[in-house]
PDB file of C-alpha atoms in Angstrom:
ATOM      1  CA  UNK Z   1      54.021 118.709 111.066  1.00  0.00           C
ATOM      2  CA  UNK Z   2      50.962 118.810 108.789  1.00  0.00           C
ATOM      3  CA  UNK Z   3      49.458 115.742 107.166  1.00  0.00           C
ATOM      4  CA  UNK Z   4      47.705 115.925 103.791  1.00  0.00           C
ATOM      5  CA  UNK Z   5      44.698 113.807 103.002  1.00  0.00           C
ATOM      6  CA  UNK Z   6      46.369 112.860  99.678  1.00  0.00           C
ATOM      7  CA  UNK Z   7      48.978 110.877 101.549  1.00  0.00           C
ATOM      8  CA  UNK Z   8      46.289 108.627 102.923  1.00  0.00           C
ATOM      9  CA  UNK Z   9      44.051 108.298  99.855  1.00  0.00           C
ATOM     10  CA  UNK Z  10      45.984 105.366  98.395  1.00  0.00           C
ATOM     11  CA  UNK Z  11      46.202 103.806 101.838  1.00  0.00           C
ATOM     12  CA  UNK Z  12      42.434 103.978 102.269  1.00  0.00           C
ATOM     13  CA  UNK Z  13      41.769 102.645  98.770  1.00  0.00           C
ATOM     14  CA  UNK Z  14      44.232  99.811  99.188  1.00  0.00           C
ATOM     15  CA  UNK Z  15      42.848  98.786 102.564  1.00  0.00           C
ATOM     16  CA  UNK Z  16      39.159  99.202 101.743  1.00  0.00           C
ATOM     17  CA  UNK Z  17      38.563  95.778 100.237  1.00  0.00           C
ATOM     18  CA  UNK Z  18      40.532  93.922 102.905  1.00  0.00           C
ATOM     19  CA  UNK Z  19      38.942  96.069 105.609  1.00  0.00           C
ATOM     20  CA  UNK Z  20      35.457  95.128 104.380  1.00  0.00           C
ATOM     21  CA  UNK Z  21      36.244  91.422 104.557  1.00  0.00           C
ATOM     22  CA  UNK Z  22      37.933  91.672 107.944  1.00  0.00           C
ATOM     23  CA  UNK Z  23      35.102  93.833 109.287  1.00  0.00           C
ATOM     24  CA  UNK Z  24      32.560  91.165 108.328  1.00  0.00           C
ATOM     25  CA  UNK Z  25      34.649  88.551 110.134  1.00  0.00           C
ATOM     26  CA  UNK Z  26      35.028  90.831 113.148  1.00  0.00           C
ATOM     27  CA  UNK Z  27      31.293  91.561 113.258  1.00  0.00           C
ATOM     28  CA  UNK Z  28      30.455  87.881 112.979  1.00  0.00           C
ATOM     29  CA  UNK Z  29      32.935  86.807 115.642  1.00  0.00           C
ATOM     30  CA  UNK Z  30      32.541  89.635 118.153  1.00  0.00           C
ATOM     31  CA  UNK Z  31      31.343  92.975 116.852  1.00  0.00           C
ATOM     32  CA  UNK Z  32      27.779  92.090 117.758  1.00  0.00           C
ATOM     33  CA  UNK Z  33      28.880  92.220 121.401  1.00  0.00           C
ATOM     34  CA  UNK Z  34      29.427  95.979 121.202  1.00  0.00           C
ATOM     35  CA  UNK Z  35      26.060  96.479 119.537  1.00  0.00           C
ATOM     36  CA  UNK Z  36      24.225  94.221 121.979  1.00  0.00           C
ATOM     37  CA  UNK Z  37      25.550  96.217 124.946  1.00  0.00           C
ATOM     38  CA  UNK Z  38      23.036  98.933 124.036  1.00  0.00           C
ATOM     39  CA  UNK Z  39      20.103  96.495 124.012  1.00  0.00           C
ATOM     40  CA  UNK Z  40      20.558  94.248 127.015  1.00  0.00           C
ATOM     41  CA  UNK Z  41      22.810  93.953 130.072  1.00  0.00           C
ATOM     42  CA  UNK Z  42      25.998  91.986 129.592  1.00  0.00           C
ATOM     43  CA  UNK Z  43      27.234  89.355 132.043  1.00  0.00           C
ATOM     44  CA  UNK Z  44      28.782  90.927 135.109  1.00  0.00           C
ATOM     45  CA  UNK Z  45      31.609  88.394 135.365  1.00  0.00           C
ATOM     46  CA  UNK Z  46      34.260  91.098 135.159  1.00  0.00           C
ATOM     47  CA  UNK Z  47      32.544  93.410 137.600  1.00  0.00           C
ATOM     48  CA  UNK Z  48      33.882  93.984 141.085  1.00  0.00           C
ATOM     49  CA  UNK Z  49      33.151  96.330 143.914  1.00  0.00           C
ATOM     50  CA  UNK Z  50      35.385  99.409 144.035  1.00  0.00           C
ATOM     51  CA  UNK Z  51      35.702 100.882 147.502  1.00  0.00           C
ATOM     52  CA  UNK Z  52      36.831 104.334 148.568  1.00  0.00           C
ATOM     53  CA  UNK Z  53      40.006 102.851 150.007  1.00  0.00           C
ATOM     54  CA  UNK Z  54      40.748 101.345 146.575  1.00  0.00           C
ATOM     55  CA  UNK Z  55      40.585 104.789 144.964  1.00  0.00           C
ATOM     56  CA  UNK Z  56      42.804 106.233 147.708  1.00  0.00           C
ATOM     57  CA  UNK Z  57      45.295 103.389 147.290  1.00  0.00           C
ATOM     58  CA  UNK Z  58      45.457 103.782 143.512  1.00  0.00           C
ATOM     59  CA  UNK Z  59      45.760 107.584 143.790  1.00  0.00           C
ATOM     60  CA  UNK Z  60      48.606 107.184 146.288  1.00  0.00           C
ATOM     61  CA  UNK Z  61      50.467 104.656 144.114  1.00  0.00           C
ATOM     62  CA  UNK Z  62      50.021 106.801 140.999  1.00  0.00           C
ATOM     63  CA  UNK Z  63      51.224 109.962 142.760  1.00  0.00           C
ATOM     64  CA  UNK Z  64      54.202 108.109 144.229  1.00  0.00           C
ATOM     65  CA  UNK Z  65      55.140 106.742 140.805  1.00  0.00           C
ATOM     66  CA  UNK Z  66      55.046 110.160 139.127  1.00  0.00           C
ATOM     67  CA  UNK Z  67      56.964 111.722 142.026  1.00  0.00           C
ATOM     68  CA  UNK Z  68      59.747 109.127 141.936  1.00  0.00           C
ATOM     69  CA  UNK Z  69      60.029 109.294 138.144  1.00  0.00           C
ATOM     70  CA  UNK Z  70      60.351 113.096 138.204  1.00  0.00           C
ATOM     71  CA  UNK Z  71      62.920 112.967 141.009  1.00  0.00           C
ATOM     72  CA  UNK Z  72      64.915 110.373 139.110  1.00  0.00           C
ATOM     73  CA  UNK Z  73      64.952 112.536 135.989  1.00  0.00           C
ATOM     74  CA  UNK Z  74      66.036 115.528 138.079  1.00  0.00           C
ATOM     75  CA  UNK Z  75      68.829 113.436 139.582  1.00  0.00           C
ATOM     76  CA  UNK Z  76      70.073 112.451 136.122  1.00  0.00           C
ATOM     77  CA  UNK Z  77      70.459 116.104 135.118  1.00  0.00           C
ATOM     78  CA  UNK Z  78      73.612 116.099 137.224  1.00  0.00           C
ATOM     79  CA  UNK Z  79      75.196 113.736 134.714  1.00  0.00           C
ATOM     80  CA  UNK Z  80      73.630 114.590 131.342  1.00  0.00           C
ATOM     81  CA  UNK Z  81      71.754 117.417 129.668  1.00  0.00           C
ATOM     82  CA  UNK Z  82      70.464 115.313 126.767  1.00  0.00           C
ATOM     83  CA  UNK Z  83      66.687 115.807 126.885  1.00  0.00           C
ATOM     84  CA  UNK Z  84      66.035 112.598 124.943  1.00  0.00           C
ATOM     85  CA  UNK Z  85      68.016 110.521 127.434  1.00  0.00           C
ATOM     86  CA  UNK Z  86      66.371 112.227 130.412  1.00  0.00           C
ATOM     87  CA  UNK Z  87      62.892 111.746 128.988  1.00  0.00           C
ATOM     88  CA  UNK Z  88      63.565 108.122 128.077  1.00  0.00           C
ATOM     89  CA  UNK Z  89      65.013 107.286 131.502  1.00  0.00           C
ATOM     90  CA  UNK Z  90      62.122 108.939 133.346  1.00  0.00           C
ATOM     91  CA  UNK Z  91      59.509 107.281 131.141  1.00  0.00           C
ATOM     92  CA  UNK Z  92      61.104 103.840 131.465  1.00  0.00           C
ATOM     93  CA  UNK Z  93      61.254 104.110 135.237  1.00  0.00           C
ATOM     94  CA  UNK Z  94      57.651 105.301 135.283  1.00  0.00           C
ATOM     95  CA  UNK Z  95      56.571 102.235 133.279  1.00  0.00           C
ATOM     96  CA  UNK Z  96      58.312  99.898 135.717  1.00  0.00           C
ATOM     97  CA  UNK Z  97      56.892 101.698 138.755  1.00  0.00           C
ATOM     98  CA  UNK Z  98      53.371 101.628 137.311  1.00  0.00           C
ATOM     99  CA  UNK Z  99      53.658  97.863 136.875  1.00  0.00           C
ATOM    100  CA  UNK Z 100      54.850  97.501 140.464  1.00  0.00           C
ATOM    101  CA  UNK Z 101      51.966  99.746 141.542  1.00  0.00           C
ATOM    102  CA  UNK Z 102      49.525  97.484 139.713  1.00  0.00           C
ATOM    103  CA  UNK Z 103      50.935  94.456 141.520  1.00  0.00           C
ATOM    104  CA  UNK Z 104      50.681  96.281 144.842  1.00  0.00           C
ATOM    105  CA  UNK Z 105      47.101  97.291 144.105  1.00  0.00           C
ATOM    106  CA  UNK Z 106      46.096  93.714 143.299  1.00  0.00           C
ATOM    107  CA  UNK Z 107      47.745  92.589 146.530  1.00  0.00           C
ATOM    108  CA  UNK Z 108      46.377  95.185 148.950  1.00  0.00           C
ATOM    109  CA  UNK Z 109      43.091  96.460 147.470  1.00  0.00           C
ATOM    110  CA  UNK Z 110      39.770  95.576 149.086  1.00  0.00           C
ATOM    111  CA  UNK Z 111      38.164  94.623 145.774  1.00  0.00           C
ATOM    112  CA  UNK Z 112      40.760  91.977 144.816  1.00  0.00           C
ATOM    113  CA  UNK Z 113      39.711  92.166 141.143  1.00  0.00           C
ATOM    114  CA  UNK Z 114      40.123  88.973 139.166  1.00  0.00           C
ATOM    115  CA  UNK Z 115      41.737  90.178 135.960  1.00  0.00           C
ATOM    116  CA  UNK Z 116      43.129  86.912 134.641  1.00  0.00           C
ATOM    117  CA  UNK Z 117      41.477  83.649 133.650  1.00  0.00           C
ATOM    118  CA  UNK Z 118      42.544  80.120 134.475  1.00  0.00           C
ATOM    119  CA  UNK Z 119      41.416  79.004 131.005  1.00  0.00           C
ATOM    120  CA  UNK Z 120      44.590  80.167 129.266  1.00  0.00           C
ATOM    121  CA  UNK Z 121      48.297  80.096 129.867  1.00  0.00           C
ATOM    122  CA  UNK Z 122      50.035  83.456 129.574  1.00  0.00           C
ATOM    123  CA  UNK Z 123      51.476  82.528 126.171  1.00  0.00           C
ATOM    124  CA  UNK Z 124      48.119  81.446 124.734  1.00  0.00           C
ATOM    125  CA  UNK Z 125      46.396  84.559 126.093  1.00  0.00           C
ATOM    126  CA  UNK Z 126      49.015  86.845 124.541  1.00  0.00           C
ATOM    127  CA  UNK Z 127      48.854  85.008 121.213  1.00  0.00           C
ATOM    128  CA  UNK Z 128      45.044  85.252 121.146  1.00  0.00           C
ATOM    129  CA  UNK Z 129      45.324  89.003 121.619  1.00  0.00           C
ATOM    130  CA  UNK Z 130      48.060  89.366 119.010  1.00  0.00           C
ATOM    131  CA  UNK Z 131      46.031  87.392 116.461  1.00  0.00           C
ATOM    132  CA  UNK Z 132      42.947  89.516 117.105  1.00  0.00           C
ATOM    133  CA  UNK Z 133      45.001  92.667 116.622  1.00  0.00           C
ATOM    134  CA  UNK Z 134      46.552  91.329 113.424  1.00  0.00           C
ATOM    135  CA  UNK Z 135      43.228  90.603 111.714  1.00  0.00           C
ATOM    136  CA  UNK Z 136      41.956  94.045 112.778  1.00  0.00           C
ATOM    137  CA  UNK Z 137      44.861  96.093 111.390  1.00  0.00           C
ATOM    138  CA  UNK Z 138      43.232  96.769 108.035  1.00  0.00           C
ATOM    139  CA  UNK Z 139      40.202  98.238 109.796  1.00  0.00           C
ATOM    140  CA  UNK Z 140      42.349 100.650 111.783  1.00  0.00           C
ATOM    141  CA  UNK Z 141      44.329 101.705 108.719  1.00  0.00           C
ATOM    142  CA  UNK Z 142      41.076 102.463 106.946  1.00  0.00           C
ATOM    143  CA  UNK Z 143      39.695 104.344 109.963  1.00  0.00           C
ATOM    144  CA  UNK Z 144      42.917 106.368 110.186  1.00  0.00           C
ATOM    145  CA  UNK Z 145      42.761 107.279 106.492  1.00  0.00           C
ATOM    146  CA  UNK Z 146      39.132 108.391 106.686  1.00  0.00           C
ATOM    147  CA  UNK Z 147      39.673 110.278 109.964  1.00  0.00           C
ATOM    148  CA  UNK Z 148      42.679 112.214 108.637  1.00  0.00           C
ATOM    149  CA  UNK Z 149      40.832 113.016 105.398  1.00  0.00           C
ATOM    150  CA  UNK Z 150      37.932 114.438 107.434  1.00  0.00           C
ATOM    151  CA  UNK Z 151      40.234 116.521 109.628  1.00  0.00           C
ATOM    152  CA  UNK Z 152      42.101 117.874 106.612  1.00  0.00           C
ATOM    153  CA  UNK Z 153      38.783 118.720 104.929  1.00  0.00           C
ATOM    154  CA  UNK Z 154      37.934 120.941 107.905  1.00  0.00           C
ATOM    155  CA  UNK Z 155      41.419 122.471 107.913  1.00  0.00           C
ATOM    156  CA  UNK Z 156      42.708 120.936 111.129  1.00  0.00           C
ATOM    157  CA  UNK Z 157      46.400 121.429 111.775  1.00  0.00           C
ATOM    158  CA  UNK Z 158      47.496 117.884 112.553  1.00  0.00           C
ATOM    159  CA  UNK Z 159      50.557 117.143 114.612  1.00  0.00           C
ATOM    160  CA  UNK Z 160      52.158 113.874 115.599  1.00  0.00           C
ATOM    161  CA  UNK Z 161      52.058 112.728 119.193  1.00  0.00           C
ATOM    162  CA  UNK Z 162      54.886 114.072 121.325  1.00  0.00           C
ATOM    163  CA  UNK Z 163      55.801 110.451 122.104  1.00  0.00           C
ATOM    164  CA  UNK Z 164      56.138 109.710 118.371  1.00  0.00           C
ATOM    165  CA  UNK Z 165      58.404 112.693 117.766  1.00  0.00           C
ATOM    166  CA  UNK Z 166      60.432 111.748 120.843  1.00  0.00           C
ATOM    167  CA  UNK Z 167      60.875 108.167 119.595  1.00  0.00           C
ATOM    168  CA  UNK Z 168      61.905 109.263 116.099  1.00  0.00           C
ATOM    169  CA  UNK Z 169      64.549 111.621 117.516  1.00  0.00           C
ATOM    170  CA  UNK Z 170      66.141 109.079 119.850  1.00  0.00           C
ATOM    171  CA  UNK Z 171      69.830 108.432 119.226  1.00  0.00           C
ATOM    172  CA  UNK Z 172      71.830 106.197 119.181  1.00  0.00           C
ATOM    173  CA  UNK Z 173      70.140 103.131 117.728  1.00  0.00           C
ATOM    174  CA  UNK Z 174      70.704 101.125 120.927  1.00  0.00           C
ATOM    175  CA  UNK Z 175      68.661 103.653 122.887  1.00  0.00           C
ATOM    176  CA  UNK Z 176      65.896 103.497 120.290  1.00  0.00           C
ATOM    177  CA  UNK Z 177      65.787  99.688 120.488  1.00  0.00           C
ATOM    178  CA  UNK Z 178      65.599  99.728 124.280  1.00  0.00           C
ATOM    179  CA  UNK Z 179      62.821 102.330 124.039  1.00  0.00           C
ATOM    180  CA  UNK Z 180      60.971 100.029 121.647  1.00  0.00           C
ATOM    181  CA  UNK Z 181      61.156  97.222 124.209  1.00  0.00           C
ATOM    182  CA  UNK Z 182      59.648  99.541 126.819  1.00  0.00           C
ATOM    183  CA  UNK Z 183      56.846 100.523 124.437  1.00  0.00           C
ATOM    184  CA  UNK Z 184      56.101  96.933 123.390  1.00  0.00           C
ATOM    185  CA  UNK Z 185      56.503  95.195 126.763  1.00  0.00           C
ATOM    186  CA  UNK Z 186      56.120  97.618 129.667  1.00  0.00           C
ATOM    187  CA  UNK Z 187      53.567 100.183 128.468  1.00  0.00           C
ATOM    188  CA  UNK Z 188      50.835  97.671 127.470  1.00  0.00           C
ATOM    189  CA  UNK Z 189      50.986  96.011 130.899  1.00  0.00           C
ATOM    190  CA  UNK Z 190      50.264  99.061 133.024  1.00  0.00           C
ATOM    191  CA  UNK Z 191      47.990 100.764 130.489  1.00  0.00           C
ATOM    192  CA  UNK Z 192      45.777  97.684 130.236  1.00  0.00           C
ATOM    193  CA  UNK Z 193      45.669  97.311 133.990  1.00  0.00           C
ATOM    194  CA  UNK Z 194      44.817 100.970 134.545  1.00  0.00           C
ATOM    195  CA  UNK Z 195      42.332 101.568 131.712  1.00  0.00           C
ATOM    196  CA  UNK Z 196      40.685  98.223 131.027  1.00  0.00           C
ATOM    197  CA  UNK Z 197      41.321  96.560 134.379  1.00  0.00           C
ATOM    198  CA  UNK Z 198      40.500  99.409 136.753  1.00  0.00           C
ATOM    199  CA  UNK Z 199      38.734 102.342 135.051  1.00  0.00           C
ATOM    200  CA  UNK Z 200      36.531 100.186 132.835  1.00  0.00           C
ATOM    201  CA  UNK Z 201      35.621  97.874 135.711  1.00  0.00           C
ATOM    202  CA  UNK Z 202      34.879 100.737 138.095  1.00  0.00           C
ATOM    203  CA  UNK Z 203      32.622 102.639 135.687  1.00  0.00           C
ATOM    204  CA  UNK Z 204      30.887  99.457 134.534  1.00  0.00           C
ATOM    205  CA  UNK Z 205      29.896  98.699 138.119  1.00  0.00           C
ATOM    206  CA  UNK Z 206      27.696 101.811 138.189  1.00  0.00           C
ATOM    207  CA  UNK Z 207      26.739 102.546 134.564  1.00  0.00           C
ATOM    208  CA  UNK Z 208      27.016  99.282 132.628  1.00  0.00           C
ATOM    209  CA  UNK Z 209      29.255  98.048 129.829  1.00  0.00           C
ATOM    210  CA  UNK Z 210      28.292 100.417 127.012  1.00  0.00           C
ATOM    211  CA  UNK Z 211      28.811 103.698 128.872  1.00  0.00           C
ATOM    212  CA  UNK Z 212      31.932 102.371 130.565  1.00  0.00           C
ATOM    213  CA  UNK Z 213      33.432 101.264 127.237  1.00  0.00           C
ATOM    214  CA  UNK Z 214      32.801 104.696 125.673  1.00  0.00           C
ATOM    215  CA  UNK Z 215      34.057 106.744 128.643  1.00  0.00           C
ATOM    216  CA  UNK Z 216      37.141 104.574 129.096  1.00  0.00           C
ATOM    217  CA  UNK Z 217      37.964 104.763 125.388  1.00  0.00           C
ATOM    218  CA  UNK Z 218      37.515 108.541 125.249  1.00  0.00           C
ATOM    219  CA  UNK Z 219      39.825 108.911 128.237  1.00  0.00           C
ATOM    220  CA  UNK Z 220      42.363 106.512 126.701  1.00  0.00           C
ATOM    221  CA  UNK Z 221      42.361 108.427 123.412  1.00  0.00           C
ATOM    222  CA  UNK Z 222      42.497 111.797 125.188  1.00  0.00           C
ATOM    223  CA  UNK Z 223      45.668 111.028 127.179  1.00  0.00           C
ATOM    224  CA  UNK Z 224      47.541 110.284 123.972  1.00  0.00           C
ATOM    225  CA  UNK Z 225      47.175 114.001 123.198  1.00  0.00           C
ATOM    226  CA  UNK Z 226      46.805 113.666 119.443  1.00  0.00           C
ATOM    227  CA  UNK Z 227      43.827 114.782 117.366  1.00  0.00           C
ATOM    228  CA  UNK Z 228      45.466 112.932 114.483  1.00  0.00           C
ATOM    229  CA  UNK Z 229      45.147 109.583 116.283  1.00  0.00           C
ATOM    230  CA  UNK Z 230      42.108 110.245 118.480  1.00  0.00           C
ATOM    231  CA  UNK Z 231      39.467 108.228 116.606  1.00  0.00           C
ATOM    232  CA  UNK Z 232      41.743 105.251 115.766  1.00  0.00           C
ATOM    233  CA  UNK Z 233      42.888 105.034 119.393  1.00  0.00           C
ATOM    234  CA  UNK Z 234      39.299 105.295 120.585  1.00  0.00           C
ATOM    235  CA  UNK Z 235      38.319 102.349 118.367  1.00  0.00           C
ATOM    236  CA  UNK Z 236      41.453 100.506 119.459  1.00  0.00           C
ATOM    237  CA  UNK Z 237      40.377 100.832 123.078  1.00  0.00           C
ATOM    238  CA  UNK Z 238      36.964  99.380 122.211  1.00  0.00           C
ATOM    239  CA  UNK Z 239      38.736  96.380 120.709  1.00  0.00           C
ATOM    240  CA  UNK Z 240      40.811  95.914 123.866  1.00  0.00           C
ATOM    241  CA  UNK Z 241      37.669  96.091 126.006  1.00  0.00           C
ATOM    242  CA  UNK Z 242      35.928  93.570 123.776  1.00  0.00           C
ATOM    243  CA  UNK Z 243      38.866  91.150 124.045  1.00  0.00           C
ATOM    244  CA  UNK Z 244      38.931  91.582 127.811  1.00  0.00           C
ATOM    245  CA  UNK Z 245      35.189  91.005 128.154  1.00  0.00           C
ATOM    246  CA  UNK Z 246      35.046  88.084 125.749  1.00  0.00           C
ATOM    247  CA  UNK Z 247      37.978  86.185 127.256  1.00  0.00           C
ATOM    248  CA  UNK Z 248      37.795  87.359 130.871  1.00  0.00           C
ATOM    249  CA  UNK Z 249      41.557  87.788 130.794  1.00  0.00           C
ATOM    250  CA  UNK Z 250      43.479  91.057 130.697  1.00  0.00           C
ATOM    251  CA  UNK Z 251      46.500  89.302 129.165  1.00  0.00           C
ATOM    252  CA  UNK Z 252      44.582  88.945 125.883  1.00  0.00           C
ATOM    253  CA  UNK Z 253      44.168  92.708 125.541  1.00  0.00           C
ATOM    254  CA  UNK Z 254      47.813  93.114 126.595  1.00  0.00           C
ATOM    255  CA  UNK Z 255      48.855  90.871 123.695  1.00  0.00           C
ATOM    256  CA  UNK Z 256      46.812  92.928 121.239  1.00  0.00           C
ATOM    257  CA  UNK Z 257      48.174  96.175 122.684  1.00  0.00           C
ATOM    258  CA  UNK Z 258      51.764  94.919 122.444  1.00  0.00           C
ATOM    259  CA  UNK Z 259      51.433  93.933 118.787  1.00  0.00           C
ATOM    260  CA  UNK Z 260      49.882  97.288 117.920  1.00  0.00           C
ATOM    261  CA  UNK Z 261      52.748  99.129 119.628  1.00  0.00           C
ATOM    262  CA  UNK Z 262      55.254  96.831 117.913  1.00  0.00           C
ATOM    263  CA  UNK Z 263      53.925  97.700 114.456  1.00  0.00           C
ATOM    264  CA  UNK Z 264      54.094 101.404 115.306  1.00  0.00           C
ATOM    265  CA  UNK Z 265      57.612 101.170 116.750  1.00  0.00           C
ATOM    266  CA  UNK Z 266      58.976  99.201 113.782  1.00  0.00           C
ATOM    267  CA  UNK Z 267      57.363 101.672 111.391  1.00  0.00           C
ATOM    268  CA  UNK Z 268      58.982 104.613 113.171  1.00  0.00           C
ATOM    269  CA  UNK Z 269      62.392 102.912 113.221  1.00  0.00           C
ATOM    270  CA  UNK Z 270      62.207 102.352 109.470  1.00  0.00           C
ATOM    271  CA  UNK Z 271      61.609 106.059 108.762  1.00  0.00           C
TER     272      UNK Z 271
END
């Protein structure tokens, strides 16, 4: 599916004014943090020592999760040949197993990373993240419009993410709603733990905040396998890292991640 820059011209024009105002607010409240990371070291409050056994443990849990999810999908082929159902069931189980793996890692790892703050309740942390995501939406819409216009100018053949096409093709509606719950609730938990909680913390320990934020965000954007969404997802990851660093609580970035996925899921369901 190809996307024309014309489709996004009105979107970019409509969001430009709001984006400028929101960007000024964002820069005043927290954007300076990302710029300052290049000039001076940031506090190491989120840093923790990653041992070799931690890497082995995480690799084992990740491999076990993928193995069990694939075996479960293979088992279901005995009862259905619907690829959408098989993919949804395997993905949902994988989300649950990744969350259980994260809990196991926090319990048995040598580093015992402190990913949550005592300053907030879970509800307040999630709401702080959701609010931050809400006031940043105009910026991401503008970034998406500009990014797609640039790619179309150079003749890139843009395709939607496989996950987006899969979600749009899910039937019946009940299955689509349950998939939305997995995307909004389950996926942000394990993705935030893995990318912001583990990868970002591990790289930061050796190379500092700026390099870690960039590498983690590139990796996060890369796994979504979409040139169309690469730059917006990269910037989105920087926002999640900023929220994590500023609040010292991974639940804040989870709240932002959940709201972002909710907007996407609702938009796809309305198509």
